[in-house]
Short mmCIF file of C-alpha atoms and ligand atoms in Angstrom, two decimals:
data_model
loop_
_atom_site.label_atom_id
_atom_site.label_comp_id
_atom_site.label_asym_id
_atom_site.label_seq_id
_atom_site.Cartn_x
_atom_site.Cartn_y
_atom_site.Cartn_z
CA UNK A 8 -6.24 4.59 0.97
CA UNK A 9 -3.96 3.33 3.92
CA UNK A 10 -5.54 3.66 7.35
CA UNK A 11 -2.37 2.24 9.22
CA UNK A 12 -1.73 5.78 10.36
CA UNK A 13 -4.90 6.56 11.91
CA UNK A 14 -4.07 3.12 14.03
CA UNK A 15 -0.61 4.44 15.09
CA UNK A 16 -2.18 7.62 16.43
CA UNK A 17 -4.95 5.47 18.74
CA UNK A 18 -2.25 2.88 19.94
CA UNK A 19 0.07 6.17 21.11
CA UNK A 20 -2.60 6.48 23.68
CA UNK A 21 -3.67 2.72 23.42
CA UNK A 22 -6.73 3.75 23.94
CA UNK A 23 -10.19 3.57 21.29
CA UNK A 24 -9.41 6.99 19.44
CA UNK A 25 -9.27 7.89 16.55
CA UNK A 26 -10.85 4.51 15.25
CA UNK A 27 -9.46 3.67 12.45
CA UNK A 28 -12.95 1.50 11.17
CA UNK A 29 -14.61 5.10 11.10
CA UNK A 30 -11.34 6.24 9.26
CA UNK A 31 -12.04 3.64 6.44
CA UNK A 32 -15.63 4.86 6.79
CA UNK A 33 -14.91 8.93 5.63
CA UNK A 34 -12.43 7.08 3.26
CA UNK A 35 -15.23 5.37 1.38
CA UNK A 36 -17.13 8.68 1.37
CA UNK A 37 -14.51 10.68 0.54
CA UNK A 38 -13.98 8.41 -2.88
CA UNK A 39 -11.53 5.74 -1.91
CA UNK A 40 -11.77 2.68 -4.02
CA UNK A 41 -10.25 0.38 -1.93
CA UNK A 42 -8.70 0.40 2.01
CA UNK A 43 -4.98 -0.84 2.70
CA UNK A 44 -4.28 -2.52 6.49
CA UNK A 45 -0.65 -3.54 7.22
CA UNK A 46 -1.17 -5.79 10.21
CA UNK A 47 2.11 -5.92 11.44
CA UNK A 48 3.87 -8.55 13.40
CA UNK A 49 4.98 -6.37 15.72
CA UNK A 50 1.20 -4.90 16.01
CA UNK A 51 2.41 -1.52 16.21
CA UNK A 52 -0.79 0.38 14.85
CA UNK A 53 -3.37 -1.65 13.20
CA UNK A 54 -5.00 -4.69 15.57
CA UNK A 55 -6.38 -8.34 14.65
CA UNK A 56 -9.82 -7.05 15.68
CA UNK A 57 -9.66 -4.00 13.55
CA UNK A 58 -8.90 -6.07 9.92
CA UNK A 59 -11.96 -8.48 11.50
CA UNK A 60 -14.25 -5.63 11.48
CA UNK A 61 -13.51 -3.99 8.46
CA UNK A 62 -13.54 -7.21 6.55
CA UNK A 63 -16.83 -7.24 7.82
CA UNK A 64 -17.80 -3.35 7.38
CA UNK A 65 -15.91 -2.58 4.13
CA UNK A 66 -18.05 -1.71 1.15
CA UNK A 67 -14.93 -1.40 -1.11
CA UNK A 68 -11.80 -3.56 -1.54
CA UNK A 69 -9.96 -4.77 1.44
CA UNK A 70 -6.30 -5.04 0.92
CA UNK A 71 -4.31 -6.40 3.54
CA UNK A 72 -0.94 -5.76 3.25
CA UNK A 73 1.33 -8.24 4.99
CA UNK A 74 4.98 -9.90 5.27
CA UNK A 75 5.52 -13.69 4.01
CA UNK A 76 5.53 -14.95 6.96
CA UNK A 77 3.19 -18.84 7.79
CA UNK A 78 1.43 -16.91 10.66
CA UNK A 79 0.61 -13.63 8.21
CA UNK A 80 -0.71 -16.06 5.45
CA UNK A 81 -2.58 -17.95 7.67
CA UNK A 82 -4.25 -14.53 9.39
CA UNK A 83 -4.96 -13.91 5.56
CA UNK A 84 -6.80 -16.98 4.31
CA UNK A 85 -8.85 -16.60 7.46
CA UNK A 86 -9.32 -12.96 7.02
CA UNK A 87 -10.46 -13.27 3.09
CA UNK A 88 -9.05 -9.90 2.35
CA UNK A 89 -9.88 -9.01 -1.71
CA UNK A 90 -6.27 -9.15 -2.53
CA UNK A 91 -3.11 -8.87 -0.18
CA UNK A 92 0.36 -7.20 -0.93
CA UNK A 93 3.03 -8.57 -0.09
CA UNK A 94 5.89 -6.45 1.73
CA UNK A 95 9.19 -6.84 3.50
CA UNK A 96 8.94 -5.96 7.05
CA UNK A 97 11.62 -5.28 9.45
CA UNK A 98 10.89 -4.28 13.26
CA UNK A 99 13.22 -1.64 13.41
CA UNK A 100 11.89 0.30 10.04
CA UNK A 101 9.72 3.67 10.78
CA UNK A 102 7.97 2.21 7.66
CA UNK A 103 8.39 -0.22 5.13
CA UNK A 104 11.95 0.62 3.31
CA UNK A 105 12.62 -0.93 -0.09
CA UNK A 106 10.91 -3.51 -2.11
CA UNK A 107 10.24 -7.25 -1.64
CA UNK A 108 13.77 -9.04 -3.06
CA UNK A 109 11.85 -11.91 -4.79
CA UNK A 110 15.58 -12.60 -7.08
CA UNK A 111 16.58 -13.91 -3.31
CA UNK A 112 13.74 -15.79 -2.26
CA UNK A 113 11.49 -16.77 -5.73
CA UNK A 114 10.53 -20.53 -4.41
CA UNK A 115 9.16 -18.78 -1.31
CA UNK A 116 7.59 -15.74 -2.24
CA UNK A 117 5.91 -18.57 -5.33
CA UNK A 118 4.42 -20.70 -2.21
CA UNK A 119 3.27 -17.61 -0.43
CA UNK A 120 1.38 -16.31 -3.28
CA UNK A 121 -0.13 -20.15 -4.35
CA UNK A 122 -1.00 -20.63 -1.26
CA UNK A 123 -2.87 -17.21 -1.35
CA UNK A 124 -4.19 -17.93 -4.29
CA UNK A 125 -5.61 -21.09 -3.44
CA UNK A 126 -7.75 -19.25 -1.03
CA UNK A 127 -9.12 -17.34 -3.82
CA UNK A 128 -6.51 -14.17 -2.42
CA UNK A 129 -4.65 -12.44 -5.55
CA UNK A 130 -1.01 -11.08 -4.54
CA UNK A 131 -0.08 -8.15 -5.42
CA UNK A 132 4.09 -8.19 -4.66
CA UNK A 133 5.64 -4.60 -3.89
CA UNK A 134 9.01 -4.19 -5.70
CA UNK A 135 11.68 -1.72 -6.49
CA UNK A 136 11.73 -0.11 -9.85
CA UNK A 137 14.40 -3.46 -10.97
CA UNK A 138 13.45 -5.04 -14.03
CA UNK A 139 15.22 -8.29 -12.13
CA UNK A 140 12.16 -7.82 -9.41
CA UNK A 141 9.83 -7.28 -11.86
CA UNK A 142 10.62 -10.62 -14.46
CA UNK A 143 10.43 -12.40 -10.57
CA UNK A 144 7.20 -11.32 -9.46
CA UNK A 145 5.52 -12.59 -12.49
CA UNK A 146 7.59 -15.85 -12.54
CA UNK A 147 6.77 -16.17 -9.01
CA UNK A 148 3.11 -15.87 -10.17
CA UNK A 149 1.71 -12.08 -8.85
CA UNK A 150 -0.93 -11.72 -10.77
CA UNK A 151 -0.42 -6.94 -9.57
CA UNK A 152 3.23 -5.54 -8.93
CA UNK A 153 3.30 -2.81 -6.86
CA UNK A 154 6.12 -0.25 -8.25
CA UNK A 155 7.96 1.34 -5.29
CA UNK A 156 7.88 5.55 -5.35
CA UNK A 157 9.71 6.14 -2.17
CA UNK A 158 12.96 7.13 -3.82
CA UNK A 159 11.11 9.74 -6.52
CA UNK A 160 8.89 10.96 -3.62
CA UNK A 161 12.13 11.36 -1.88
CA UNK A 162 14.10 13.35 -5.09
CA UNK A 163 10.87 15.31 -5.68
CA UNK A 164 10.81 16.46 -1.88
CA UNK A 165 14.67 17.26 -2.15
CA UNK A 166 14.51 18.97 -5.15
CA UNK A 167 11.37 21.00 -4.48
CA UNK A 168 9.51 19.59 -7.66
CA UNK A 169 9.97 17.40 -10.58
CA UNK A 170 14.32 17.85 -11.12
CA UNK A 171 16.29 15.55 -12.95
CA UNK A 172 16.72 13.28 -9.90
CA UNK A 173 13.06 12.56 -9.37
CA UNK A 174 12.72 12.80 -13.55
CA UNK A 175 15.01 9.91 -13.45
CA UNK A 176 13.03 7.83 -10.98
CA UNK A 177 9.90 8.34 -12.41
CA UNK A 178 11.51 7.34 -15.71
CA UNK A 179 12.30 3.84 -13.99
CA UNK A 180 8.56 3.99 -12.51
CA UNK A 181 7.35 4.24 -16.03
CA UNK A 182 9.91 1.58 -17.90
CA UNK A 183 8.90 -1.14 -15.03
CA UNK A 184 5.31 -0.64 -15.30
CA UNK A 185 5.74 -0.93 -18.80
CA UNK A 186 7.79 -4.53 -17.80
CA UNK A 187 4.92 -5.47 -15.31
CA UNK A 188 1.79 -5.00 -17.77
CA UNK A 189 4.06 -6.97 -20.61
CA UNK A 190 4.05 -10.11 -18.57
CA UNK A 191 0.58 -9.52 -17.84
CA UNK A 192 0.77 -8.03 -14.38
CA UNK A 193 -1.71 -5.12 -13.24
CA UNK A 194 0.69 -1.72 -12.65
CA UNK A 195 0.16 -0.60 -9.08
CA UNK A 196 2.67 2.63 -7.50
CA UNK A 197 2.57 4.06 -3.67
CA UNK A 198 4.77 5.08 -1.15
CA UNK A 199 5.35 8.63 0.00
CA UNK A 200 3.22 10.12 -2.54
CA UNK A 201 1.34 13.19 -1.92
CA UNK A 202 -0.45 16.12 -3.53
CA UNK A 203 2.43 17.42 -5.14
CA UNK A 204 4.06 14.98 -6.48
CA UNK A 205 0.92 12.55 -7.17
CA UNK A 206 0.33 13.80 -10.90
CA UNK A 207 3.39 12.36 -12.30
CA UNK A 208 2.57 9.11 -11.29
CA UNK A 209 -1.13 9.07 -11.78
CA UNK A 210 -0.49 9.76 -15.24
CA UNK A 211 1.77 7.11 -16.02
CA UNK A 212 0.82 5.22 -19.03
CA UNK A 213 -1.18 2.09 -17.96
CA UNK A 214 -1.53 2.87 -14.20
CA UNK A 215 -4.06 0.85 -12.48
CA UNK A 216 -4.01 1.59 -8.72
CA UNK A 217 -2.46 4.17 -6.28
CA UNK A 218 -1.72 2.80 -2.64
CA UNK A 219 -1.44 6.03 -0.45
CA UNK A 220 -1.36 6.39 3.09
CA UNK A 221 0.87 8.96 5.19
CA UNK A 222 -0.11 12.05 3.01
CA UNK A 223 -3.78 11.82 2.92
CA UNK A 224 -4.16 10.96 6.47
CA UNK A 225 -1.60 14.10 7.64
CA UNK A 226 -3.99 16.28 5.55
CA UNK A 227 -6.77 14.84 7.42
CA UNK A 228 -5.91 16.65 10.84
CA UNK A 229 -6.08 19.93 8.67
CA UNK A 230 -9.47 18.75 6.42
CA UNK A 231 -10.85 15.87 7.90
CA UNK A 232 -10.35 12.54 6.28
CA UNK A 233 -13.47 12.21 4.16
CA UNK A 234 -11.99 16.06 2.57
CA UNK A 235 -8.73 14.81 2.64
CA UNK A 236 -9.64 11.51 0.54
CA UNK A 237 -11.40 13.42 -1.73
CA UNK A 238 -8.96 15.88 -2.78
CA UNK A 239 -6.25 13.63 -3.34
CA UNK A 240 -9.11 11.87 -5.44
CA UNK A 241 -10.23 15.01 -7.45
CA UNK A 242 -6.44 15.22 -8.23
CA UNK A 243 -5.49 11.47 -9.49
CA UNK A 244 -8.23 12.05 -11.50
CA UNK A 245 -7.83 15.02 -12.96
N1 PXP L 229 2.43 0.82 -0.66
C1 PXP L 229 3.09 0.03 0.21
C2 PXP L 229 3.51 -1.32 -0.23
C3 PXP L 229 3.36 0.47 1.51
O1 PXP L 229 4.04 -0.31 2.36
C4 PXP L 229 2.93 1.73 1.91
C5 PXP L 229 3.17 2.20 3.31
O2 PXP L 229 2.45 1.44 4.20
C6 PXP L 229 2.23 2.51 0.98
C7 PXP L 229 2.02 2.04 -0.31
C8 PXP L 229 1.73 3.87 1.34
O3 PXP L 229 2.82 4.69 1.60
P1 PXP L 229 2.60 6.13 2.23
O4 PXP L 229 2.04 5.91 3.59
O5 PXP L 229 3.94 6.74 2.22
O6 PXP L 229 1.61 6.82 1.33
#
């Protein structure tokens, strides 16, 4: 479960509510097995103080999602997070957009995540569904790769279900998990996935983890979070 939105709706009034650490609470009770933060360098929702406290608070995983950058490492092997995911990040993006090009940058995306890992941190790198991305994150050393869903969420939403555009992405999903657990990488999806078009995924042969943020906490205004959590729960499952 990503909290990052319950951050962005405090810091439109920059004020203390809704607080996101009693977000990842009703998360945990709702059935969440771990809790995402994106601290962004631009701090635009989630805060230094609020990855301190849930570090501190958490009773499941904390994943800190963050960009390569020396000052987001360094935040990192202070924070201790149980594994962090490694994004691209660009300030003018509503969210984050495609997947991390390791093919452009293997030497330092390899440093990033040794570095990591020398703090006892396992990376988990978030790529497009490109075999080239894939065969990089593992030679760059990830020991998860994070499949990007953003463009089936996107064909399943324009299509009003499961066409032969989203068909076709989810195909991709499928052959580049299938890439990522042969070179011995754990087979994470997420991005814009929701209740609709979450059972595709979550049956995907050799799935390990579901990162998903925007839906469950927009459901939350209607359910409440803990609710919200645990429907989208009840359905991965099921
Ligand atoms: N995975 C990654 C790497 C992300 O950047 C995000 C968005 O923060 C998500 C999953 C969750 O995406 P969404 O908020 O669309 O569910």
């Amino acid at each position: 479960m990503n909290i990052d939105h319950v951050a962005t709706l405090r810091q439109a009034r920059r004020g203390i509510d809704p607080d996101p650490i009693v977000a990842a609470r009703e998360a945990e009770c709702g059935g969440a097995d771990g809790v995402t933060i994106h601290l962004r360098e631009d701090r635009r929702h989630v805060q230094d103080a609020d990855a301190l406290t849930l570090r501190e608070t958490l009773r499941v995983g904390l994943n800190f999602e963050m960009a390569t950058t020396r000052e987001m490492v360094d935040f990192a092997i202070a924070l201790r997070p149980d594994s962090a995911m490694l994004v691209p990040e660009g300030r003018t993006e509503i969210t984050t957009e495609g997947g991390l090009d390791i093919v452009a940058s293997p030497d330092a995306i390899a440093a990033v995540i040794a570095r990591l890992a020398g703090a006892g941190i396992p990376a988990s790198v978030f790529v497009d569904a490109s075999e080239d991305q894939v065969r990089a994150a593992a030679r760059a050393g990830a020991g998860i790769c994070e499949i990007h869903t953003g463009a089936y969420a996107n064909a399943f939403a324009e299509e009003g279900g499961l066409g032969p555009a989203a068909a076709a992405e989810l195909k991709a999903i499928a052959a580049m998990g299938r890439v990522a657990i042969d070179l011995g990488m754990k087979f994470n999806a997420g991005h814009g996935l929701n209740e609709a078009n979450v059972r595709a995924v979550a049956v995907l042969p050799g799935i390990y983890e579901l990162h998903i943020g925007h839906a469950i906490v927009s459901q939350s205004i209607f359910h409440g979070m803990r609710e919200a959590v645990a429907r989208m729960k009840r359905l991965v499952e099921r």
